[in-house]
GROMACS .gro file of C-alpha atoms in nm:
model
  494
    1MET     CA    1   8.296  10.265   9.990
    2LYS     CA    2   8.193   9.929   9.847
    3LEU     CA    3   8.306   9.854   9.493
    4GLU     CA    4   8.200   9.561   9.277
    5PHE     CA    5   8.196   9.442   8.919
    6VAL     CA    6   7.853   9.331   8.800
    7ALA     CA    7   7.710   9.172   8.488
    8ALA     CA    8   7.651   9.388   8.183
    9LYS     CA    9   7.273   9.345   8.206
   10THR     CA   10   7.251   9.463   8.567
   11GLN     CA   11   6.953   9.694   8.612
   12PRO     CA   12   6.958  10.005   8.832
   13THR     CA   13   6.731  10.058   9.131
   14ALA     CA   14   6.537  10.364   9.241
   15GLN     CA   15   6.836  10.486   9.447
   16THR     CA   16   7.088  10.448   9.165
   17ALA     CA   17   7.271  10.707   8.960
   18LEU     CA   18   7.312  10.535   8.623
   19ALA     CA   19   7.625  10.651   8.438
   20VAL     CA   20   7.706  10.594   8.071
   21LEU     CA   21   7.996  10.713   7.858
   22ALA     CA   22   7.980  10.944   7.560
   23PHE     CA   23   8.267  11.047   7.337
   24GLU     CA   24   8.346  11.354   7.135
   25ASN     CA   25   8.182  11.403   6.794
   26ASP     CA   26   7.849  11.257   6.917
   27GLU     CA   27   7.993  10.908   6.951
   28TYR     CA   28   7.816  10.714   7.226
   29SER     CA   29   7.926  10.400   7.405
   30PRO     CA   30   7.712  10.090   7.335
   31ALA     CA   31   7.557  10.126   7.680
   32ALA     CA   32   7.468  10.492   7.617
   33ALA     CA   33   7.325  10.411   7.273
   34ALA     CA   34   7.113  10.130   7.418
   35LEU     CA   35   6.984  10.356   7.696
   36ASP     CA   36   6.900  10.630   7.448
   37LYS     CA   37   6.702  10.381   7.242
   38GLN     CA   38   6.517  10.270   7.556
   39MET     CA   39   6.439  10.636   7.626
   40SER     CA   40   6.319  10.697   7.268
   41GLY     CA   41   6.598  10.943   7.196
   42ALA     CA   42   6.536  11.153   7.507
   43LEU     CA   43   6.891  11.101   7.631
   44LYS     CA   44   7.057  11.255   7.326
   45ARG     CA   45   6.805  11.541   7.319
   46ALA     CA   46   6.870  11.624   7.683
   47VAL     CA   47   7.245  11.603   7.636
   48ALA     CA   48   7.235  11.829   7.332
   49ALA     CA   49   7.035  12.086   7.528
   50SER     CA   50   7.305  12.096   7.798
   51ARG     CA   51   7.583  12.183   7.550
   52PHE     CA   52   7.753  11.856   7.628
   53LYS     CA   53   8.039  11.785   7.385
   54GLY     CA   54   8.180  11.461   7.525
   55SER     CA   55   8.507  11.615   7.642
   56LEU     CA   56   8.692  11.413   7.904
   57GLY     CA   57   8.556  11.514   8.243
   58GLN     CA   58   8.239  11.678   8.117
   59THR     CA   59   7.918  11.547   8.275
   60ALA     CA   60   7.548  11.595   8.216
   61SER     CA   61   7.301  11.497   8.487
   62ILE     CA   62   6.944  11.415   8.391
   63LEU     CA   63   6.657  11.317   8.616
   64ALA     CA   64   6.555  10.969   8.504
   65PRO     CA   65   6.237  10.982   8.295
   66ALA     CA   66   5.940  10.760   8.366
   67GLY     CA   67   6.012  10.400   8.280
   68THR     CA   68   6.385  10.424   8.361
   69PRO     CA   69   6.449  10.239   8.690
   70ALA     CA   70   6.704  10.486   8.829
   71GLN     CA   71   6.711  10.808   9.026
   72ARG     CA   72   6.904  10.993   8.757
   73VAL     CA   73   7.117  10.937   8.450
   74LEU     CA   74   7.471  11.070   8.421
   75VAL     CA   75   7.633  11.108   8.082
   76VAL     CA   76   8.009  11.120   8.131
   77GLY     CA   77   8.245  11.263   7.873
   78ALA     CA   78   8.525  11.023   7.782
   79GLY     CA   79   8.713  11.228   7.523
   80LYS     CA   80   8.801  11.091   7.183
   81GLN     CA   81   8.694  10.730   7.141
   82ALA     CA   82   9.014  10.638   6.956
   83SER     CA   83   9.227  10.750   7.251
   84PHE     CA   84   9.013  10.607   7.532
   85ASP     CA   85   9.277  10.435   7.742
   86ALA     CA   86   9.330  10.329   8.104
   87ARG     CA   87   9.389  10.686   8.218
   88SER     CA   88   9.075  10.805   8.041
   89ALA     CA   89   8.881  10.531   8.215
   90GLU     CA   90   9.017  10.637   8.554
   91LEU     CA   91   8.926  11.000   8.501
   92ALA     CA   92   8.583  10.926   8.353
   93ALA     CA   93   8.491  10.705   8.648
   94ALA     CA   94   8.628  10.961   8.894
   95HIS     CA   95   8.420  11.235   8.730
   96ALA     CA   96   8.115  11.008   8.741
   97PHE     CA   97   8.163  10.950   9.113
   98THR     CA   98   8.217  11.320   9.180
   99ALA     CA   99   7.900  11.409   8.988
  100ALA     CA  100   7.693  11.144   9.167
  101LYS     CA  101   7.827  11.150   9.522
  102ASN     CA  102   7.602  11.425   9.661
  103THR     CA  103   7.287  11.364   9.455
  104GLY     CA  104   7.110  11.153   9.715
  105ALA     CA  105   7.167  10.833   9.518
  106THR     CA  106   7.323  10.556   9.725
  107THR     CA  107   7.466  10.358   9.432
  108LEU     CA  108   7.656  10.458   9.122
  109LEU     CA  109   7.619  10.209   8.838
  110LEU     CA  110   7.875  10.276   8.564
  111MET     CA  111   7.795  10.090   8.244
  112MET     CA  112   8.114   9.975   8.065
  113PRO     CA  113   8.022   9.641   7.903
  114ALA     CA  114   8.238   9.694   7.594
  115ALA     CA  115   8.540   9.855   7.761
  116GLY     CA  116   8.739   9.541   7.842
  117GLU     CA  117   8.867   9.424   8.178
  118ASP     CA  118   9.175   9.649   8.189
  119ARG     CA  119   8.984   9.972   8.138
  120ALA     CA  120   8.711   9.855   8.374
  121ALA     CA  121   8.975   9.785   8.639
  122HIS     CA  122   9.123  10.130   8.595
  123ALA     CA  123   8.775  10.281   8.614
  124ALA     CA  124   8.740  10.110   8.951
  125LEU     CA  125   9.073  10.258   9.059
  126GLY     CA  126   8.957  10.603   8.950
  127ALA     CA  127   8.641  10.569   9.158
  128ARG     CA  128   8.840  10.450   9.461
  129LEU     CA  129   9.081  10.742   9.440
  130ALA     CA  130   8.799  10.993   9.391
  131ALA     CA  131   8.605  10.857   9.689
  132TYR     CA  132   8.888  10.917   9.938
  133ARG     CA  133   8.789  11.126  10.241
  134PHE     CA  134   8.962  11.181  10.574
  135ASP     CA  135   8.670  11.160  10.815
  136LYS     CA  136   8.848  11.044  11.129
  137TYR     CA  137   8.789  11.363  11.325
  138ARG     CA  138   8.447  11.463  11.188
  139SER     CA  139   8.178  11.440  11.455
  140ARG     CA  140   7.907  11.691  11.359
  141GLU     CA  141   7.899  11.702  10.981
  142ALA     CA  142   7.553  11.767  10.841
  143ALA     CA  143   7.404  11.465  10.667
  144GLU     CA  144   7.350  11.656  10.342
  145ARG     CA  145   7.723  11.730  10.321
  146LYS     CA  146   7.823  11.366  10.342
  147PRO     CA  147   7.852  11.172  10.016
  148SER     CA  148   7.534  10.973   9.963
  149VAL     CA  149   7.696  10.720   9.728
  150THR     CA  150   7.826  10.427   9.931
  151THR     CA  151   7.844  10.165   9.654
  152VAL     CA  152   7.998  10.179   9.309
  153ARG     CA  153   7.911   9.908   9.060
  154ILE     CA  154   8.086   9.873   8.728
  155ALA     CA  155   7.893   9.674   8.471
  156VAL     CA  156   8.127   9.470   8.251
  157SER     CA  157   8.105   9.174   8.017
  158ASP     CA  158   8.349   8.960   8.217
  159THR     CA  159   8.329   9.027   8.591
  160ARG     CA  160   8.594   8.770   8.685
  161ALA     CA  161   8.852   8.908   8.444
  162ALA     CA  162   8.783   9.263   8.562
  163ALA     CA  163   8.812   9.165   8.929
  164LYS     CA  164   9.142   8.988   8.857
  165ALA     CA  165   9.279   9.292   8.672
  166PHE     CA  166   9.170   9.517   8.958
  167LYS     CA  167   9.337   9.318   9.236
  168PRO     CA  168   9.683   9.486   9.217
  169LEU     CA  169   9.518   9.824   9.155
  170SER     CA  170   9.306   9.775   9.465
  171SER     CA  171   9.625   9.725   9.668
  172LEU     CA  172   9.768  10.038   9.508
  173ALA     CA  173   9.457  10.234   9.606
  174ASP     CA  174   9.496  10.108   9.963
  175ALA     CA  175   9.860  10.218   9.966
  176ILE     CA  176   9.776  10.564   9.833
  177ALA     CA  177   9.501  10.600  10.095
  178PHE     CA  178   9.751  10.496  10.364
  179ALA     CA  179   9.991  10.769  10.250
  180ARG     CA  180   9.712  11.028  10.225
  181ASP     CA  181   9.600  10.944  10.579
  182LEU     CA  182   9.952  10.992  10.713
  183VAL     CA  183   9.986  11.330  10.546
  184THR     CA  184   9.647  11.451  10.666
  185GLU     CA  185   9.689  11.351  11.030
  186PRO     CA  186   9.741  11.650  11.263
  187ALA     CA  187  10.082  11.679  11.424
  188ASN     CA  188   9.947  11.626  11.775
  189ALA     CA  189   9.833  11.280  11.660
  190LEU     CA  190  10.119  11.188  11.426
  191TYR     CA  191  10.462  11.260  11.572
  192PRO     CA  192  10.781  11.056  11.513
  193GLU     CA  193  10.724  10.778  11.765
  194GLU     CA  194  10.356  10.739  11.672
  195TYR     CA  195  10.457  10.739  11.305
  196VAL     CA  196  10.687  10.444  11.376
  197ARG     CA  197  10.404  10.258  11.551
  198ARG     CA  198  10.182  10.296  11.246
  199VAL     CA  199  10.452  10.187  11.005
  200LYS     CA  200  10.521   9.881  11.220
  201LYS     CA  201  10.166   9.765  11.149
  202LEU     CA  202  10.282   9.705  10.792
  203THR     CA  203  10.459   9.393  10.913
  204ASP     CA  204  10.120   9.226  10.855
  205LEU     CA  205  10.199   9.256  10.482
  206GLY     CA  206  10.534   9.082  10.521
  207LEU     CA  207  10.749   9.393  10.556
  208GLU     CA  208  11.034   9.408  10.805
  209VAL     CA  209  11.026   9.728  11.010
  210GLU     CA  210  11.276   9.859  11.262
  211ALA     CA  211  11.344  10.199  11.414
  212LEU     CA  212  11.642  10.382  11.557
  213GLY     CA  213  11.588  10.623  11.845
  214GLU     CA  214  11.797  10.922  11.941
  215LYS     CA  215  12.044  10.716  12.143
  216GLU     CA  216  12.121  10.488  11.847
  217MET     CA  217  12.142  10.777  11.602
  218LYS     CA  218  12.377  10.969  11.830
  219LYS     CA  219  12.612  10.669  11.835
  220LEU     CA  220  12.606  10.669  11.455
  221GLY     CA  221  12.695  11.038  11.445
  222MET     CA  222  12.371  11.167  11.292
  223GLY     CA  223  12.424  11.523  11.409
  224ALA     CA  224  12.234  11.680  11.119
  225LEU     CA  225  11.910  11.489  11.170
  226LEU     CA  226  11.926  11.513  11.549
  227GLY     CA  227  11.997  11.884  11.532
  228VAL     CA  228  11.667  11.944  11.353
  229GLY     CA  229  11.466  11.768  11.621
  230GLN     CA  230  11.646  11.890  11.932
  231GLY     CA  231  11.400  12.173  11.996
  232SER     CA  232  11.104  11.936  12.017
  233ALA     CA  233  10.971  11.750  12.320
  234ARG     CA  234  10.920  11.455  12.084
  235ASP     CA  235  11.210  11.219  12.017
  236SER     CA  236  11.332  11.190  11.659
  237GLN     CA  237  11.326  10.850  11.488
  238LEU     CA  238  11.472  10.676  11.185
  239ALA     CA  239  11.236  10.409  11.049
  240ILE     CA  240  11.372  10.137  10.821
  241ILE     CA  241  11.130   9.928  10.613
  242GLN     CA  242  11.248   9.629  10.412
  243TRP     CA  243  11.078   9.414  10.150
  244LYS     CA  244  11.261   9.106  10.026
  245GLY     CA  245  11.070   8.979   9.725
  246ALA     CA  246  11.348   8.907   9.476
  247LYS     CA  247  11.465   8.554   9.396
  248ASP     CA  248  11.781   8.631   9.588
  249PRO     CA  249  11.683   8.793   9.920
  250ASN     CA  250  12.041   8.911   9.964
  251ALA     CA  251  12.061   9.094   9.632
  252ALA     CA  252  12.118   9.470   9.643
  253PRO     CA  253  11.787   9.650   9.698
  254ILE     CA  254  11.640   9.956   9.539
  255ALA     CA  255  11.613  10.228   9.803
  256PHE     CA  256  11.371  10.509   9.880
  257VAL     CA  257  11.441  10.775  10.143
  258GLY     CA  258  11.172  11.010  10.271
  259LYS     CA  259  11.177  11.342  10.451
  260GLY     CA  260  10.949  11.304  10.751
  261VAL     CA  261  10.922  11.640  10.927
  262CYS     CA  262  10.599  11.573  11.115
  263PHE     CA  263  10.559  11.944  11.178
  264ASP     CA  264  10.776  12.229  11.059
  265THR     CA  265  10.757  12.564  11.235
  266GLY     CA  266  11.082  12.666  11.071
  267GLY     CA  267  11.252  12.642  11.410
  268ILE     CA  268  11.428  12.959  11.525
  269SER     CA  269  11.403  13.082  11.164
  270LEU     CA  270  11.028  13.087  11.225
  271LYS     CA  271  10.790  13.064  10.932
  272ASN     CA  272  10.519  13.319  10.861
  273PRO     CA  273  10.215  13.212  11.070
  274GLU     CA  274   9.984  13.240  10.767
  275GLY     CA  275   9.933  12.890  10.630
  276MET     CA  276  10.160  12.728  10.888
  277GLU     CA  277   9.886  12.475  10.967
  278GLU     CA  278   9.966  12.308  10.636
  279MET     CA  279  10.310  12.219  10.771
  280ILE     CA  280  10.155  11.893  10.893
  281THR     CA  281  10.227  11.792  10.532
  282ASP     CA  282  10.604  11.835  10.557
  283MET     CA  283  10.635  11.459  10.600
  284ALA     CA  284  10.470  11.380  10.265
  285GLY     CA  285  10.796  11.247  10.120
  286SER     CA  286  10.819  10.988  10.396
  287ALA     CA  287  10.450  10.902  10.348
  288ALA     CA  288  10.518  10.839   9.979
  289VAL     CA  289  10.798  10.599  10.073
  290ALA     CA  290  10.584  10.419  10.332
  291GLY     CA  291  10.299  10.397  10.082
  292ALA     CA  292  10.526  10.262   9.810
  293MET     CA  293  10.661   9.993  10.044
  294TYR     CA  294  10.299   9.907  10.129
  295ALA     CA  295  10.217   9.873   9.757
  296LEU     CA  296  10.520   9.653   9.683
  297ALA     CA  297  10.443   9.418   9.971
  298ALA     CA  298  10.069   9.405   9.903
  299ARG     CA  299  10.124   9.280   9.547
  300LYS     CA  300  10.422   9.064   9.643
  301ALA     CA  301  10.657   9.249   9.409
  302LYS     CA  302  10.957   9.045   9.296
  303VAL     CA  303  11.214   9.297   9.410
  304ASN     CA  304  11.422   9.378   9.715
  305ALA     CA  305  11.345   9.727   9.839
  306VAL     CA  306  11.425   9.937  10.142
  307GLY     CA  307  11.255  10.252  10.265
  308VAL     CA  308  11.422  10.487  10.513
  309LEU     CA  309  11.215  10.754  10.688
  310GLY     CA  310  11.381  11.041  10.874
  311LEU     CA  311  11.118  11.145  11.130
  312VAL     CA  312  11.153  11.467  11.330
  313GLU     CA  313  10.969  11.777  11.448
  314ASN     CA  314  11.123  12.119  11.383
  315MET     CA  315  11.022  12.329  11.682
  316PRO     CA  316  11.152  12.656  11.834
  317GLY     CA  317  11.208  12.521  12.186
  318SER     CA  318  11.464  12.637  12.439
  319ASN     CA  319  11.704  12.370  12.312
  320ALA     CA  320  11.636  12.438  11.945
  321GLN     CA  321  11.912  12.456  11.689
  322ARG     CA  322  12.020  12.815  11.620
  323PRO     CA  323  12.125  12.987  11.301
  324GLY     CA  324  12.504  12.974  11.300
  325ASP     CA  325  12.528  12.635  11.474
  326ILE     CA  326  12.765  12.384  11.316
  327VAL     CA  327  12.669  12.017  11.309
  328THR     CA  328  12.865  11.708  11.214
  329THR     CA  329  12.683  11.467  10.987
  330MET     CA  330  12.710  11.088  10.984
  331SER     CA  331  12.937  11.123  10.681
  332GLY     CA  332  13.183  11.330  10.887
  333GLN     CA  333  13.115  11.643  10.683
  334THR     CA  334  13.029  11.955  10.881
  335VAL     CA  335  12.744  12.194  10.809
  336GLU     CA  336  12.690  12.553  10.919
  337VAL     CA  337  12.317  12.590  10.975
  338ASN     CA  338  12.249  12.939  10.849
  339ASN     CA  339  11.874  12.882  10.827
  340THR     CA  340  11.690  12.640  11.056
  341ASP     CA  341  11.396  12.636  10.814
  342ALA     CA  342  11.613  12.452  10.562
  343GLU     CA  343  11.583  12.145  10.782
  344GLY     CA  344  11.468  11.878  10.537
  345ARG     CA  345  11.804  11.856  10.365
  346LEU     CA  346  11.971  11.803  10.703
  347VAL     CA  347  11.739  11.512  10.776
  348LEU     CA  348  11.805  11.364  10.431
  349ALA     CA  349  12.182  11.410  10.467
  350ASP     CA  350  12.203  11.156  10.748
  351ALA     CA  351  11.923  10.931  10.623
  352LEU     CA  352  12.082  10.895  10.279
  353TRP     CA  353  12.428  10.833  10.419
  354TYR     CA  354  12.289  10.566  10.652
  355CYS     CA  355  12.101  10.404  10.364
  356GLN     CA  356  12.396  10.379  10.126
  357ASN     CA  357  12.637  10.280  10.402
  358ARG     CA  358  12.423   9.996  10.537
  359PHE     CA  359  12.240   9.859  10.234
  360LYS     CA  360  12.470   9.934   9.934
  361PRO     CA  361  12.158   9.977   9.715
  362LYS     CA  362  12.137   9.977   9.336
  363PHE     CA  363  12.026  10.338   9.364
  364MET     CA  364  11.864  10.578   9.609
  365ILE     CA  365  11.566  10.805   9.546
  366ASP     CA  366  11.479  11.065   9.805
  367LEU     CA  367  11.140  11.234   9.815
  368ALA     CA  368  11.080  11.557  10.003
  369THR     CA  369  10.857  11.861  10.028
  370LEU     CA  370  11.180  12.055  10.021
  371THR     CA  371  11.163  12.403   9.872
  372GLY     CA  372  10.922  12.680   9.785
  373ALA     CA  373  11.161  12.751   9.500
  374ILE     CA  374  11.042  12.442   9.311
  375VAL     CA  375  10.686  12.576   9.326
  376VAL     CA  376  10.805  12.905   9.177
  377ALA     CA  377  10.993  12.718   8.905
  378LEU     CA  378  10.736  12.454   8.811
  379GLY     CA  379  10.400  12.563   8.948
  380LYS     CA  380  10.154  12.339   9.129
  381ASP     CA  381  10.137  12.034   8.903
  382LEU     CA  382  10.494  11.913   8.853
  383ALA     CA  383  10.754  11.779   9.095
  384GLY     CA  384  11.119  11.853   9.028
  385LEU     CA  385  11.354  11.566   8.945
  386PHE     CA  386  11.728  11.600   9.005
  387CYS     CA  387  11.943  11.302   8.919
  388ASN     CA  388  12.311  11.208   8.886
  389ASP     CA  389  12.248  10.894   8.676
  390GLU     CA  390  12.104  10.905   8.324
  391THR     CA  391  11.955  10.555   8.329
  392LEU     CA  392  11.777  10.617   8.658
  393ALA     CA  393  11.650  10.952   8.531
  394GLU     CA  394  11.513  10.793   8.213
  395HIS     CA  395  11.339  10.522   8.414
  396LEU     CA  396  11.184  10.773   8.651
  397LEU     CA  397  11.057  10.994   8.370
  398ALA     CA  398  10.905  10.691   8.196
  399ALA     CA  399  10.740  10.578   8.520
  400SER     CA  400  10.615  10.931   8.572
  401LYS     CA  401  10.424  10.923   8.244
  402SER     CA  402  10.262  10.586   8.306
  403SER     CA  403  10.185  10.648   8.674
  404TYR     CA  404  10.050  11.003   8.626
  405ASP     CA  405  10.275  11.137   8.901
  406PRO     CA  406  10.433  11.413   8.688
  407LEU     CA  407  10.805  11.494   8.703
  408TRP     CA  408  11.017  11.756   8.530
  409ARG     CA  409  11.394  11.711   8.504
  410MET     CA  410  11.598  11.989   8.662
  411PRO     CA  411  11.974  12.058   8.628
  412LEU     CA  412  12.257  12.002   8.876
  413PRO     CA  413  12.512  12.263   8.760
  414PRO     CA  414  12.830  12.222   8.968
  415GLN     CA  415  12.910  12.593   8.957
  416TYR     CA  416  12.609  12.655   9.182
  417GLU     CA  417  12.786  12.469   9.465
  418LYS     CA  418  12.984  12.786   9.531
  419GLY     CA  419  12.672  12.929   9.694
  420LEU     CA  420  12.699  12.664   9.968
  421GLU     CA  421  13.050  12.762  10.075
  422SER     CA  422  13.091  12.842  10.445
  423HIS     CA  423  13.360  13.041  10.628
  424SER     CA  424  13.352  12.804  10.925
  425ALA     CA  425  13.239  12.459  10.808
  426ASP     CA  426  13.255  12.231  10.506
  427MET     CA  427  12.933  12.389  10.375
  428LYS     CA  428  12.624  12.593  10.463
  429ASN     CA  429  12.279  12.438  10.447
  430THR     CA  430  12.142  12.707  10.213
  431GLY     CA  431  12.271  12.908   9.923
  432PRO     CA  432  12.141  13.229   9.762
  433ARG     CA  433  11.773  13.278   9.689
  434GLN     CA  434  11.824  13.235   9.316
  435GLY     CA  435  11.816  12.869   9.212
  436GLY     CA  436  11.714  12.761   9.563
  437ALA     CA  437  11.577  12.422   9.457
  438ILE     CA  438  11.902  12.351   9.270
  439THR     CA  439  12.136  12.441   9.554
  440ALA     CA  440  11.921  12.229   9.788
  441ALA     CA  441  11.966  11.931   9.556
  442LEU     CA  442  12.339  11.997   9.527
  443PHE     CA  443  12.362  12.000   9.907
  444ILE     CA  444  12.185  11.663   9.932
  445GLN     CA  445  12.406  11.514   9.660
  446LYS     CA  446  12.706  11.559   9.890
  447PHE     CA  447  12.566  11.283  10.113
  448THR     CA  448  12.508  11.015   9.851
  449ASN     CA  449  12.869  10.891   9.842
  450LYS     CA  450  12.850  10.898   9.461
  451ALA     CA  451  12.582  10.625   9.451
  452PRO     CA  452  12.324  10.647   9.170
  453TRP     CA  453  12.073  10.889   9.316
  454ALA     CA  454  11.764  11.094   9.238
  455HIS     CA  455  11.605  11.370   9.438
  456ILE     CA  456  11.235  11.448   9.393
  457ASP     CA  457  11.128  11.786   9.528
  458MET     CA  458  10.753  11.740   9.564
  459ALA     CA  459  10.664  12.057   9.752
  460SER     CA  460  10.435  12.150   9.464
  461THR     CA  461  10.244  11.822   9.437
  462ALA     CA  462  10.199  11.674   9.785
  463TRP     CA  463   9.900  11.882   9.892
  464LYS     CA  464   9.627  12.036   9.678
  465PRO     CA  465   9.379  12.242   9.882
  466ASN     CA  466   9.163  12.317   9.577
  467SER     CA  467   9.218  12.026   9.342
  468THR     CA  468   9.047  12.013   9.003
  469VAL     CA  469   9.163  11.657   8.928
  470PRO     CA  470   8.891  11.411   9.036
  471THR     CA  471   9.132  11.134   9.131
  472LEU     CA  472   9.301  11.380   9.368
  473PRO     CA  473   9.036  11.505   9.612
  474SER     CA  474   9.139  11.830   9.775
  475GLY     CA  475   9.407  11.776  10.038
  476ALA     CA  476   9.678  11.511  10.048
  477THR     CA  477   9.748  11.357   9.707
  478GLY     CA  478   9.960  11.054   9.792
  479PHE     CA  479  10.204  11.172   9.525
  480GLY     CA  480  10.499  10.940   9.479
  481VAL     CA  481  10.338  10.611   9.584
  482ARG     CA  482  10.227  10.520   9.236
  483LEU     CA  483  10.544  10.656   9.080
  484LEU     CA  484  10.775  10.435   9.286
  485ASP     CA  485  10.553  10.129   9.247
  486GLN     CA  486  10.544  10.179   8.870
  487LEU     CA  487  10.920  10.232   8.856
  488SER     CA  488  10.980   9.904   9.034
  489ALA     CA  489  10.728   9.709   8.824
  490ASP     CA  490  10.856   9.840   8.492
  491PHE     CA  491  11.232   9.820   8.542
  492TYR     CA  492  11.356   9.640   8.853
  493GLU     CA  493  11.155   9.325   8.926
  494ASP     CA  494  11.264   8.968   8.859
   0.00000   0.00000   0.00000
């Protein structure tokens, strides 16, 4: 999709959907008021007839009357005018794109001459996020099902200022799209070694990328991670991505660690076949980390950061790990694997230990589609945050609000560790059903070596098959990319 900022007086063409904003309580934007005057009051009459109230996300579509050089007019609800902020602008533009994309119009012209460059830039971001589609494997889609809108124009008073404000947001949109693409790829196309090849392309942005194969990980003693992947014909990998943007390139980095199970059958503890196809998304935590590293590098963030991706397939092959097996982790701690479908925490155990041992970071944040229990606890719109450091938790919750990647703080009660006790090893990899997301976090915490650490269980937010949020088209959300980028920008950059 082509996106551009154009002058406030730009006129639509015959193939244009012309969008204007209207607020609650019959308050219209200057552009909407001017258009209504041009239409001799027909705009307001048509809107009133459609029960349009100006609520954020509400739209009214009107065929353009004679004398209006456009295919149709879209009136887009923007909520209360007094609270019209960057987020409102994103959502309004996303709703405008969604309403226009299949109308037959080839261009969406969103009139925002009085909004200011910051809101215009965020409107552009909203349109970019809403326009995301994964079309790589479509070969026979009917023309009428394809979005007709290929160009979005945002009319502003200062096009240069808006374009400048949009530049870092454009990079963020690219990074989110990169993460969404990774999550949506089928497992026969995106397996650990191919994943590494794609991440290595990020060196074009100035990132340093390296990978450890099974031989190197075996020497390091990563028995937990390797155990997960041993049933697959695909070799497991550990990808390490570094960005050195701080004044001192040797200063301790901030660190992100992602669960990258490229496909999860559950292993010998086989999952229910229903819905198993969505297990291509079990690497969404690693995609969030890769996307965040993309975003930092693309905007030349003044921070040192490292991303570690534990990349495996969990398959029920003849060499697969069995329930009851005991593995030795890189930390030296032993784990009785009582459920092979609790594999993500085993991957993170070695990846986190490797990260803290090699890089001595300021803190570590792991992201993982880890438990169904977090979905039961928090529903489909919140990711669970577990953290052993109050400052880090406060920073993450603040970044969550401003990035719109929602988190909810969860507890780490030490008495729940009893559920992980094993008769034969230092611990089991799962506890009782009750509090399953908590015991999973407590298990992971044992491999942080007491470093400041946060665990984000994003099983509820990584994939939305029937999304109602226009900036999150149904499918992969790219959750976590914006959160980590915002966290770095707000609290950890020089």
